[in-house]
Each structure stands twice: as C-alpha cells, then as structure tokens.
Amino acid sequence: MSKTMKRWVLGGAGRENLNLIEANIPTPGPGEILVKASAASLNYRDKLLVDLGFGLPTPQTEPVTPLSDLAGTVVAAGADVTRFVAGDRVISTFLPDWIDGNGPGTARDPNDRVLGGPMQGVLAEYVVLHENWAVRAPSKLTDLQASALPCAGLTAWTALVERGKLRAGQTVVVIGTGGVAIFGMQIALMHGAEVIVVSGDDKKLAWAKELGAHHGINRQKEDWVEAVYRLTNDHGADHILETIGGAHLDKSLRAAAVCGRISLIGVIDGFEISGGFGAFARKRLIVEGIQVGHRRSLEDLVCAFDLSGMTPVIDAVYKMEDFAAALDHLERGPFGKVAVEIG
C-alpha cells in the first residue's frame, strides 16, 4: 500500500482556499479504524462551509478536510477495537459523540462536534475514525448509495420516525427535492404515508411521482398552502419537513394539521425564523429543530433500506478531483444527492 494519499483541505472561507493535496496515510490509534474511502456525499452545509466558512473552527489553526458522509472499507484497526475488523464495509456518523438518547451539549454550549467542520472531515482516500463513529454499511446498497445516508437520510429518518413516530395513513409534506426531501419522501412511503412534494420545477415533481409521491405542487404556479388544504380536504399536513427556514416557516405553520409536526431542517432563507403565533397556538403544533440524529437511529435507517429494497436517489457522481464541480451542482439544486467517487 502506498504511504501517501490525496486529501481535500480548506484553509479558510472561499473556493480560493480549497486545495487537493498529497498527505501521509494516517495510522489508527487505540480504539480507531482506518477506512479506505470509496465514496462521499455532499450536503448543503458543505457548500456553506466552503463558500462562507460556516462550521470552520474559530480560530482555525489548521486546514479542515470537508464533508461528513463517507462509505468505505476498514483496512486496519488499532488496539482495543471490538466493533469492526478489516474488510468490514462502514459508513460514518455525522455527530460522532452522539450514540443514543439526548446526546452531549449544554444550554450554553450546544453540541457542535460534527465531521467536516469544525472536526476533520472525510474527503480523503483514507480516513481514521474512532470505532464509535461508524456503523456497518447497508448490505444491499453500493458504497455510493450508502454514502448518502449519514446526514440527509438520517435527518429525514429522525424527523419522521425517531421523533415524529410516523404512522401509516398520515400525510407528509416535503419541501423541495434535495437530499433530505427525497429521503423524507422515501421514508414516508416505507411507512404507508401519503406524500405531497412541493417544488418549483415540474420536471422534478414528475420524477418524484415516478418514485411514488402521491401529489406534486408547483409552488411557482399556485399557493402551496392552499393546495395542501385542497388535497387533504382541509385536514392539513401531519408532518412537514421545513427545508427552507426563515420566514417560510409561516407557510408551514399554516399548512400543518391540528397537532401536526414541523421539523426545522433547512436554512436556505436564513438562520432567523419567523411565523404567525395564531396558527402555532390554535393548532397546538410541535415545531422541532432537527440536528441529524444519533448512531442508533442510523443503524435503524440502515436496516430500513436493507429490508425495504429502496435505494437512495443519487442525482450525479463526480470524481474526487472534480469536487468544485460537485459543489456547483449542489448549488444548482439536485434531485436527491450529489456524490463523489474516491480512489
């Protein structure tokens, strides 16, 4: 095996600070595994990291490798490793310290230890992870497909299943057709829910219907809130994946059913949210922030994809050296996920 590898690093906010370098292959220490990376997938936060520095440590003392979502094969294990052996296929966890339950963090200092900023990420040919920071990859998915699960897939699963207790027959509204939204659609369909997809693109709405969505609403052509009323006979949405944020939350508050649940996920319209108190109070809504999810839920999600026969939707695959082009694709708005093939 070669002693060096390729690794992307970000020295500071801005594409001009993004470089593909040659680095030494790391050695796993006690409790750690060395993973030969096969694929990684992008999330919207990765674009914010590279372009705006969102998630970079302060102060930044060394370059940070971007991306959090890895699939690969264990090639070596340090002392005292018990969860994996060489040859195991694994995927990374997004929040490495969160195994189950409420997780780490305090009111003053909520947990921000995530891979790919501020912690070192996974866009490298070899990556060292603590054995607790990985789970076994789905046996029925390719590495490219499996790499889509750790952040976007788990976020949708946490919102709908782990926290939302989704039941068959409920109505789920997903906003957009990006990674979290399409995973939300698939997970809702797994559980027998009625799925409404909201998008500004008729072609993407048609693709969503081909994958099983029951209804598509073009938000450019009609008020999507009124359309939800019409499609549900005024019942509204039992679950809404709010991927826009900002003042768009008000639309979700109006579209939600009595005692409905809105999962706050996206920040496309900004980090400050707003909405009318009337609908929030009179409909007794649950509005919950979702920080991806814990390792045990990721293991549940792996089982769900292995048993359901569904496969994550990968819109495009880029070579490792074309990472900047992958970021551009993410900015244009993919249908599902954008992935990078490593090695």
mmCIF file of C-alpha atoms in Angstrom:
data_model
loop_
_atom_site.group_PDB
_atom_site.id
_atom_site.type_symbol
_atom_site.label_atom_id
_atom_site.label_comp_id
_atom_site.label_asym_id
_atom_site.label_seq_id
_atom_site.Cartn_x
_atom_site.Cartn_y
_atom_site.Cartn_z
ATOM 1 C CA MET A 1 0.000 0.000 0.000
ATOM 2 C CA SER A 2 1.235 3.481 -0.822
ATOM 3 C CA LYS A 3 2.304 5.679 2.080
ATOM 4 C CA THR A 4 0.577 8.777 0.717
ATOM 5 C CA MET A 5 -2.933 9.714 -0.336
ATOM 6 C CA LYS A 6 -4.979 12.551 -1.804
ATOM 7 C CA ARG A 7 -6.947 14.764 0.560
ATOM 8 C CA TRP A 8 -9.007 17.914 0.090
ATOM 9 C CA VAL A 9 -8.361 20.705 2.608
ATOM 10 C CA LEU A 10 -9.942 24.094 3.257
ATOM 11 C CA GLY A 11 -7.663 26.773 4.714
ATOM 12 C CA GLY A 12 -10.420 29.354 5.192
ATOM 13 C CA ALA A 13 -13.727 30.510 3.758
ATOM 14 C CA GLY A 14 -13.779 30.718 -0.040
ATOM 15 C CA ARG A 15 -13.079 28.454 -3.004
ATOM 16 C CA GLU A 16 -9.632 30.020 -3.378
ATOM 17 C CA ASN A 17 -8.688 28.367 -0.058
ATOM 18 C CA LEU A 18 -9.727 24.870 -1.205
ATOM 19 C CA ASN A 19 -6.878 22.582 -2.284
ATOM 20 C CA LEU A 20 -6.314 18.937 -3.182
ATOM 21 C CA ILE A 21 -3.056 17.910 -1.511
ATOM 22 C CA GLU A 22 -0.839 14.871 -1.071
ATOM 23 C CA ALA A 23 -0.692 13.708 2.561
ATOM 24 C CA ASN A 24 0.569 10.759 4.551
ATOM 25 C CA ILE A 25 -1.882 7.922 5.108
ATOM 26 C CA PRO A 26 -2.789 8.113 8.812
ATOM 27 C CA THR A 27 -2.272 5.278 11.292
ATOM 28 C CA PRO A 28 -5.160 4.253 13.555
ATOM 29 C CA GLY A 29 -4.540 4.581 17.277
ATOM 30 C CA PRO A 30 -6.208 2.708 20.134
ATOM 31 C CA GLY A 31 -9.938 2.375 19.505
ATOM 32 C CA GLU A 32 -9.610 3.679 15.938
ATOM 33 C CA ILE A 33 -10.145 2.203 12.473
ATOM 34 C CA LEU A 34 -8.527 3.129 9.170
ATOM 35 C CA VAL A 35 -11.098 3.300 6.384
ATOM 36 C CA LYS A 36 -10.231 3.177 2.694
ATOM 37 C CA ALA A 37 -12.782 5.596 1.342
ATOM 38 C CA SER A 38 -14.868 4.640 -1.663
ATOM 39 C CA ALA A 39 -17.486 7.391 -1.802
ATOM 40 C CA ALA A 40 -18.664 10.525 -0.035
ATOM 41 C CA SER A 41 -21.828 12.568 -0.469
ATOM 42 C CA LEU A 42 -22.447 16.301 -0.234
ATOM 43 C CA ASN A 43 -24.904 18.215 1.932
ATOM 44 C CA TYR A 44 -25.941 21.870 1.718
ATOM 45 C CA ARG A 45 -23.893 22.614 4.842
ATOM 46 C CA ASP A 46 -20.764 21.602 2.894
ATOM 47 C CA LYS A 47 -21.354 24.436 0.434
ATOM 48 C CA LEU A 48 -21.824 26.824 3.375
ATOM 49 C CA LEU A 49 -18.570 25.550 4.864
ATOM 50 C CA VAL A 50 -16.513 26.043 1.721
ATOM 51 C CA ASP A 51 -18.036 29.275 0.459
ATOM 52 C CA LEU A 52 -18.865 31.056 3.736
ATOM 53 C CA GLY A 53 -16.789 29.298 6.373
ATOM 54 C CA PHE A 54 -19.898 28.056 8.202
ATOM 55 C CA GLY A 55 -18.700 25.373 10.621
ATOM 56 C CA LEU A 56 -14.985 26.179 10.465
ATOM 57 C CA PRO A 57 -13.305 26.179 13.893
ATOM 58 C CA THR A 58 -12.606 29.560 15.490
ATOM 59 C CA PRO A 59 -9.756 30.252 15.484
ATOM 60 C CA GLN A 60 -8.776 27.981 12.610
ATOM 61 C CA THR A 61 -5.298 26.634 13.357
ATOM 62 C CA GLU A 62 -5.049 24.071 10.549
ATOM 63 C CA PRO A 63 -6.790 23.268 7.250
ATOM 64 C CA VAL A 64 -10.022 21.302 7.567
ATOM 65 C CA THR A 65 -10.979 18.414 5.302
ATOM 66 C CA PRO A 66 -14.611 18.924 4.192
ATOM 67 C CA LEU A 67 -17.582 16.513 4.018
ATOM 68 C CA SER A 68 -19.061 14.295 6.710
ATOM 69 C CA ASP A 69 -20.677 11.408 4.819
ATOM 70 C CA LEU A 70 -18.327 8.522 3.993
ATOM 71 C CA ALA A 71 -18.645 4.953 2.794
ATOM 72 C CA GLY A 72 -15.652 2.657 2.609
ATOM 73 C CA THR A 73 -13.906 -0.444 3.878
ATOM 74 C CA VAL A 74 -11.937 -0.962 7.074
ATOM 75 C CA VAL A 75 -8.336 -1.828 6.174
ATOM 76 C CA ALA A 76 -6.722 -1.654 9.629
ATOM 77 C CA ALA A 77 -7.754 -1.412 13.271
ATOM 78 C CA GLY A 78 -5.916 -0.039 16.282
ATOM 79 C CA ALA A 79 -5.599 -1.679 19.660
ATOM 80 C CA ASP A 80 -8.788 -2.450 21.610
ATOM 81 C CA VAL A 81 -11.122 -2.137 18.607
ATOM 82 C CA THR A 82 -14.073 -4.503 19.089
ATOM 83 C CA ARG A 83 -16.819 -3.278 16.729
ATOM 84 C CA PHE A 84 -15.082 -3.823 13.360
ATOM 85 C CA VAL A 85 -12.422 -5.899 11.645
ATOM 86 C CA ALA A 86 -10.530 -5.420 8.397
ATOM 87 C CA GLY A 87 -12.834 -5.992 5.444
ATOM 88 C CA ASP A 88 -15.982 -4.566 7.048
ATOM 89 C CA ARG A 89 -17.899 -2.040 4.952
ATOM 90 C CA VAL A 90 -18.811 1.023 7.024
ATOM 91 C CA ILE A 91 -20.393 4.454 6.846
ATOM 92 C CA SER A 92 -19.527 7.402 9.076
ATOM 93 C CA THR A 93 -21.717 9.085 11.671
ATOM 94 C CA PHE A 94 -22.332 12.828 11.335
ATOM 95 C CA LEU A 95 -22.243 13.610 15.083
ATOM 96 C CA PRO A 96 -19.505 11.346 16.418
ATOM 97 C CA ASP A 97 -20.259 11.770 20.141
ATOM 98 C CA TRP A 98 -23.998 11.050 19.915
ATOM 99 C CA ILE A 99 -24.658 7.338 20.373
ATOM 100 C CA ASP A 100 -28.268 7.418 21.660
ATOM 101 C CA GLY A 101 -30.581 9.397 23.923
ATOM 102 C CA ASN A 102 -30.402 13.183 24.207
ATOM 103 C CA GLY A 103 -26.699 13.371 23.391
ATOM 104 C CA PRO A 104 -23.984 15.790 24.534
ATOM 105 C CA GLY A 105 -24.153 19.560 24.902
ATOM 106 C CA THR A 106 -25.476 22.166 27.326
ATOM 107 C CA ALA A 107 -27.766 25.193 27.134
ATOM 108 C CA ARG A 108 -24.730 27.458 26.943
ATOM 109 C CA ASP A 109 -22.724 25.222 24.622
ATOM 110 C CA PRO A 110 -24.894 23.011 22.391
ATOM 111 C CA ASN A 111 -23.032 20.200 20.671
ATOM 112 C CA ASP A 112 -21.232 21.342 17.513
ATOM 113 C CA ARG A 113 -18.746 18.491 17.175
ATOM 114 C CA VAL A 114 -19.506 17.306 13.653
ATOM 115 C CA LEU A 115 -17.338 15.794 10.941
ATOM 116 C CA GLY A 116 -16.396 18.105 8.097
ATOM 117 C CA GLY A 117 -16.180 21.276 10.196
ATOM 118 C CA PRO A 118 -15.229 22.009 12.862
ATOM 119 C CA MET A 119 -13.829 18.444 13.125
ATOM 120 C CA GLN A 120 -11.797 16.964 10.293
ATOM 121 C CA GLY A 121 -13.956 15.564 7.506
ATOM 122 C CA VAL A 122 -13.800 12.594 5.182
ATOM 123 C CA LEU A 123 -12.964 13.791 1.646
ATOM 124 C CA ALA A 124 -9.714 11.824 1.547
ATOM 125 C CA GLU A 125 -8.611 8.465 0.191
ATOM 126 C CA TYR A 126 -8.026 7.135 3.726
ATOM 127 C CA VAL A 127 -9.741 8.312 6.900
ATOM 128 C CA VAL A 128 -9.178 7.426 10.557
ATOM 129 C CA LEU A 129 -12.352 7.236 12.653
ATOM 130 C CA HIS A 130 -12.918 6.162 16.214
ATOM 131 C CA GLU A 131 -14.768 2.859 16.068
ATOM 132 C CA ASN A 132 -17.765 4.536 17.748
ATOM 133 C CA TRP A 133 -18.006 6.984 14.838
ATOM 134 C CA ALA A 134 -19.086 4.396 12.258
ATOM 135 C CA VAL A 135 -21.792 1.807 11.600
ATOM 136 C CA ARG A 136 -21.935 -1.133 9.232
ATOM 137 C CA ALA A 137 -22.948 -0.146 5.731
ATOM 138 C CA PRO A 138 -26.203 -1.465 4.261
ATOM 139 C CA SER A 139 -25.505 -4.827 2.672
ATOM 140 C CA LYS A 140 -27.813 -4.181 -0.295
ATOM 141 C CA LEU A 141 -26.551 -0.716 -1.246
ATOM 142 C CA THR A 142 -23.450 0.262 -3.183
ATOM 143 C CA ASP A 143 -20.901 2.464 -1.430
ATOM 144 C CA LEU A 144 -22.087 5.465 -3.459
ATOM 145 C CA GLN A 145 -25.663 4.863 -2.320
ATOM 146 C CA ALA A 146 -24.632 4.139 1.263
ATOM 147 C CA SER A 147 -22.644 7.383 1.490
ATOM 148 C CA ALA A 148 -25.920 9.313 1.187
ATOM 149 C CA LEU A 149 -27.319 8.055 4.494
ATOM 150 C CA PRO A 150 -25.296 9.631 7.361
ATOM 151 C CA CYS A 151 -26.625 13.201 7.180
ATOM 152 C CA ALA A 152 -29.536 13.709 4.774
ATOM 153 C CA GLY A 153 -31.012 10.245 5.197
ATOM 154 C CA LEU A 154 -30.717 10.263 8.965
ATOM 155 C CA THR A 155 -32.124 13.795 9.219
ATOM 156 C CA ALA A 156 -35.309 12.725 7.445
ATOM 157 C CA TRP A 157 -35.486 9.492 9.479
ATOM 158 C CA THR A 158 -35.065 11.347 12.778
ATOM 159 C CA ALA A 159 -37.741 13.892 11.865
ATOM 160 C CA LEU A 160 -40.340 11.404 10.677
ATOM 161 C CA VAL A 161 -39.652 8.185 12.558
ATOM 162 C CA GLU A 162 -37.390 8.624 15.586
ATOM 163 C CA ARG A 163 -39.012 11.857 16.749
ATOM 164 C CA GLY A 164 -42.179 12.026 14.634
ATOM 165 C CA LYS A 165 -43.483 8.484 15.251
ATOM 166 C CA LEU A 166 -44.869 8.432 11.710
ATOM 167 C CA ARG A 167 -47.914 6.200 11.199
ATOM 168 C CA ALA A 168 -49.470 4.732 8.088
ATOM 169 C CA GLY A 169 -52.171 6.952 6.640
ATOM 170 C CA GLN A 170 -50.697 10.225 7.834
ATOM 171 C CA THR A 171 -49.878 12.994 5.372
ATOM 172 C CA VAL A 172 -46.271 14.118 4.914
ATOM 173 C CA VAL A 173 -45.284 17.285 3.059
ATOM 174 C CA VAL A 174 -41.686 17.611 1.876
ATOM 175 C CA ILE A 175 -40.423 20.980 0.674
ATOM 176 C CA GLY A 176 -38.121 20.731 -2.331
ATOM 177 C CA THR A 177 -36.417 17.793 -3.994
ATOM 178 C CA GLY A 178 -32.952 17.857 -2.444
ATOM 179 C CA GLY A 179 -31.326 15.160 -0.372
ATOM 180 C CA VAL A 180 -33.367 15.462 2.824
ATOM 181 C CA ALA A 181 -36.632 15.972 0.943
ATOM 182 C CA ILE A 182 -36.268 12.919 -1.303
ATOM 183 C CA PHE A 183 -35.177 10.779 1.645
ATOM 184 C CA GLY A 184 -38.217 12.073 3.508
ATOM 185 C CA MET A 185 -40.433 11.050 0.616
ATOM 186 C CA GLN A 186 -38.933 7.555 0.515
ATOM 187 C CA ILE A 187 -39.110 7.033 4.279
ATOM 188 C CA ALA A 188 -42.715 8.242 4.374
ATOM 189 C CA LEU A 189 -43.615 5.803 1.593
ATOM 190 C CA MET A 190 -41.909 2.971 3.507
ATOM 191 C CA HIS A 191 -44.326 3.661 6.362
ATOM 192 C CA GLY A 192 -47.502 3.861 4.300
ATOM 193 C CA ALA A 193 -47.920 7.639 4.488
ATOM 194 C CA GLU A 194 -49.448 9.912 1.855
ATOM 195 C CA VAL A 195 -46.706 12.108 0.398
ATOM 196 C CA ILE A 196 -47.031 15.610 -1.035
ATOM 197 C CA VAL A 197 -43.947 17.127 -2.673
ATOM 198 C CA VAL A 198 -43.642 20.904 -3.073
ATOM 199 C CA SER A 199 -41.240 22.211 -5.719
ATOM 200 C CA GLY A 200 -40.871 24.970 -8.275
ATOM 201 C CA ASP A 201 -39.885 22.525 -11.038
ATOM 202 C CA ASP A 202 -42.478 20.455 -12.922
ATOM 203 C CA LYS A 203 -39.846 18.024 -14.190
ATOM 204 C CA LYS A 204 -38.668 17.253 -10.661
ATOM 205 C CA LEU A 205 -42.260 16.870 -9.493
ATOM 206 C CA ALA A 206 -42.810 14.331 -12.273
ATOM 207 C CA TRP A 207 -39.707 12.409 -11.161
ATOM 208 C CA ALA A 208 -40.969 12.419 -7.568
ATOM 209 C CA LYS A 209 -44.290 10.967 -8.698
ATOM 210 C CA GLU A 210 -42.454 8.246 -10.643
ATOM 211 C CA LEU A 211 -40.763 7.313 -7.355
ATOM 212 C CA GLY A 212 -44.109 7.035 -5.576
ATOM 213 C CA ALA A 213 -45.110 10.522 -4.369
ATOM 214 C CA HIS A 214 -48.896 10.819 -4.353
ATOM 215 C CA HIS A 215 -49.114 14.526 -5.158
ATOM 216 C CA GLY A 216 -46.895 17.280 -6.505
ATOM 217 C CA ILE A 217 -47.448 21.011 -6.032
ATOM 218 C CA ASN A 218 -45.632 23.584 -8.142
ATOM 219 C CA ARG A 219 -45.183 26.486 -5.735
ATOM 220 C CA GLN A 220 -44.490 28.806 -8.687
ATOM 221 C CA LYS A 221 -47.948 28.199 -10.117
ATOM 222 C CA GLU A 222 -50.172 28.110 -7.028
ATOM 223 C CA ASP A 223 -50.168 28.801 -3.306
ATOM 224 C CA TRP A 224 -48.825 25.534 -1.945
ATOM 225 C CA VAL A 225 -50.579 26.014 1.391
ATOM 226 C CA GLU A 226 -53.974 26.279 -0.300
ATOM 227 C CA ALA A 227 -53.077 23.275 -2.437
ATOM 228 C CA VAL A 228 -52.358 21.228 0.705
ATOM 229 C CA TYR A 229 -55.780 22.222 2.070
ATOM 230 C CA ARG A 230 -57.388 21.114 -1.178
ATOM 231 C CA LEU A 231 -55.538 17.788 -1.385
ATOM 232 C CA THR A 232 -56.281 16.897 2.245
ATOM 233 C CA ASN A 233 -59.864 18.187 2.459
ATOM 234 C CA ASP A 234 -58.662 20.898 4.870
ATOM 235 C CA HIS A 235 -57.046 18.390 7.251
ATOM 236 C CA GLY A 236 -53.563 19.731 6.514
ATOM 237 C CA ALA A 237 -50.195 18.021 6.839
ATOM 238 C CA ASP A 238 -49.424 15.791 9.812
ATOM 239 C CA HIS A 239 -45.676 16.147 9.170
ATOM 240 C CA ILE A 240 -43.804 18.853 7.286
ATOM 241 C CA LEU A 241 -40.089 18.775 6.517
ATOM 242 C CA GLU A 242 -39.294 22.502 6.571
ATOM 243 C CA THR A 243 -36.121 22.717 4.494
ATOM 244 C CA ILE A 244 -36.284 26.443 3.647
ATOM 245 C CA GLY A 245 -36.282 28.193 7.013
ATOM 246 C CA GLY A 246 -36.512 31.940 7.528
ATOM 247 C CA ALA A 247 -39.958 33.483 7.047
ATOM 248 C CA HIS A 248 -41.009 30.418 5.039
ATOM 249 C CA LEU A 249 -41.824 28.780 8.379
ATOM 250 C CA ASP A 250 -45.079 30.777 8.386
ATOM 251 C CA LYS A 251 -46.310 28.814 5.361
ATOM 252 C CA SER A 252 -45.610 25.536 7.128
ATOM 253 C CA LEU A 253 -47.444 26.756 10.240
ATOM 254 C CA ARG A 254 -50.496 27.465 8.083
ATOM 255 C CA ALA A 255 -50.283 24.183 6.156
ATOM 256 C CA ALA A 256 -49.899 21.946 9.216
ATOM 257 C CA ALA A 257 -52.803 19.919 10.579
ATOM 258 C CA VAL A 258 -54.145 20.354 14.099
ATOM 259 C CA CYS A 259 -51.490 18.816 16.392
ATOM 260 C CA GLY A 260 -49.205 18.487 13.364
ATOM 261 C CA ARG A 261 -45.419 18.416 13.486
ATOM 262 C CA ILE A 262 -42.976 20.686 11.651
ATOM 263 C CA SER A 263 -39.327 19.654 11.547
ATOM 264 C CA LEU A 264 -36.944 22.600 11.126
ATOM 265 C CA ILE A 265 -34.102 21.424 8.902
ATOM 266 C CA GLY A 266 -33.025 23.952 6.275
ATOM 267 C CA VAL A 267 -31.555 27.454 6.372
ATOM 268 C CA ILE A 268 -31.827 28.390 2.696
ATOM 269 C CA ASP A 269 -33.806 31.540 3.604
ATOM 270 C CA GLY A 270 -31.649 32.352 6.617
ATOM 271 C CA PHE A 271 -30.896 31.373 10.182
ATOM 272 C CA GLU A 272 -33.592 33.600 11.743
ATOM 273 C CA ILE A 273 -37.053 32.024 11.609
ATOM 274 C CA SER A 274 -40.448 33.724 11.857
ATOM 275 C CA GLY A 275 -44.108 32.866 11.628
ATOM 276 C CA GLY A 276 -47.568 33.724 12.936
ATOM 277 C CA PHE A 277 -48.341 32.766 16.522
ATOM 278 C CA GLY A 278 -52.056 32.245 15.837
ATOM 279 C CA ALA A 279 -51.726 29.057 13.795
ATOM 280 C CA PHE A 280 -48.920 27.817 16.040
ATOM 281 C CA ALA A 281 -51.027 28.132 19.197
ATOM 282 C CA ARG A 282 -54.541 27.366 17.988
ATOM 283 C CA LYS A 283 -53.448 24.227 16.151
ATOM 284 C CA ARG A 284 -51.206 23.159 19.068
ATOM 285 C CA LEU A 285 -48.303 22.450 16.736
ATOM 286 C CA ILE A 286 -44.967 20.842 17.506
ATOM 287 C CA VAL A 287 -42.091 22.706 15.863
ATOM 288 C CA GLU A 288 -38.791 20.933 16.444
ATOM 289 C CA GLY A 289 -35.240 21.605 15.358
ATOM 290 C CA ILE A 290 -33.527 18.550 13.901
ATOM 291 C CA GLN A 291 -29.762 18.073 14.296
ATOM 292 C CA VAL A 292 -29.419 14.992 12.068
ATOM 293 C CA GLY A 293 -29.610 12.183 14.678
ATOM 294 C CA HIS A 294 -27.746 9.633 16.772
ATOM 295 C CA ARG A 295 -25.872 6.468 15.864
ATOM 296 C CA ARG A 296 -28.565 4.074 16.970
ATOM 297 C CA SER A 297 -31.046 5.729 14.606
ATOM 298 C CA LEU A 298 -28.525 5.476 11.778
ATOM 299 C CA GLU A 299 -28.338 1.740 12.424
ATOM 300 C CA ASP A 300 -32.155 1.616 12.245
ATOM 301 C CA LEU A 301 -32.064 3.513 8.944
ATOM 302 C CA VAL A 302 -29.534 1.052 7.518
ATOM 303 C CA CYS A 303 -31.890 -1.816 8.395
ATOM 304 C CA ALA A 304 -34.836 0.006 6.822
ATOM 305 C CA PHE A 305 -33.086 0.389 3.473
ATOM 306 C CA ASP A 306 -31.830 -3.186 3.502
ATOM 307 C CA LEU A 307 -35.317 -4.543 4.223
ATOM 308 C CA SER A 308 -37.379 -2.176 2.059
ATOM 309 C CA GLY A 309 -35.496 -2.637 -1.195
ATOM 310 C CA MET A 310 -35.490 1.122 -1.790
ATOM 311 C CA THR A 311 -32.292 2.813 -2.915
ATOM 312 C CA PRO A 312 -31.139 6.385 -2.220
ATOM 313 C CA VAL A 313 -31.506 8.747 -5.159
ATOM 314 C CA ILE A 314 -28.120 9.910 -6.466
ATOM 315 C CA ASP A 315 -28.502 12.751 -8.951
ATOM 316 C CA ALA A 316 -24.850 12.954 -10.024
ATOM 317 C CA VAL A 317 -21.454 11.418 -9.257
ATOM 318 C CA TYR A 318 -18.188 13.354 -9.579
ATOM 319 C CA LYS A 319 -14.568 12.260 -9.447
ATOM 320 C CA MET A 320 -12.609 13.321 -6.397
ATOM 321 C CA GLU A 321 -10.595 15.895 -8.326
ATOM 322 C CA ASP A 322 -13.858 17.482 -9.525
ATOM 323 C CA PHE A 323 -15.092 18.404 -6.044
ATOM 324 C CA ALA A 324 -15.586 22.058 -7.025
ATOM 325 C CA ALA A 325 -17.910 20.981 -9.842
ATOM 326 C CA ALA A 326 -19.840 18.852 -7.345
ATOM 327 C CA LEU A 327 -20.317 21.942 -5.171
ATOM 328 C CA ASP A 328 -21.609 23.843 -8.217
ATOM 329 C CA HIS A 329 -24.121 21.056 -8.878
ATOM 330 C CA LEU A 330 -25.264 21.260 -5.261
ATOM 331 C CA GLU A 331 -25.823 24.997 -5.659
ATOM 332 C CA ARG A 332 -27.946 24.451 -8.785
ATOM 333 C CA GLY A 333 -30.291 22.196 -6.814
ATOM 334 C CA PRO A 334 -30.014 18.430 -7.289
ATOM 335 C CA PHE A 335 -32.825 15.898 -7.351
ATOM 336 C CA GLY A 336 -31.668 13.797 -4.408
ATOM 337 C CA LYS A 337 -27.974 13.619 -3.614
ATOM 338 C CA VAL A 338 -24.657 14.610 -5.174
ATOM 339 C CA ALA A 339 -21.799 12.164 -4.503
ATOM 340 C CA VAL A 340 -18.055 11.974 -5.004
ATOM 341 C CA GLU A 341 -16.294 8.804 -6.085
ATOM 342 C CA ILE A 342 -12.983 8.421 -4.212
ATOM 343 C CA GLY A 343 -9.953 6.445 -5.316
#
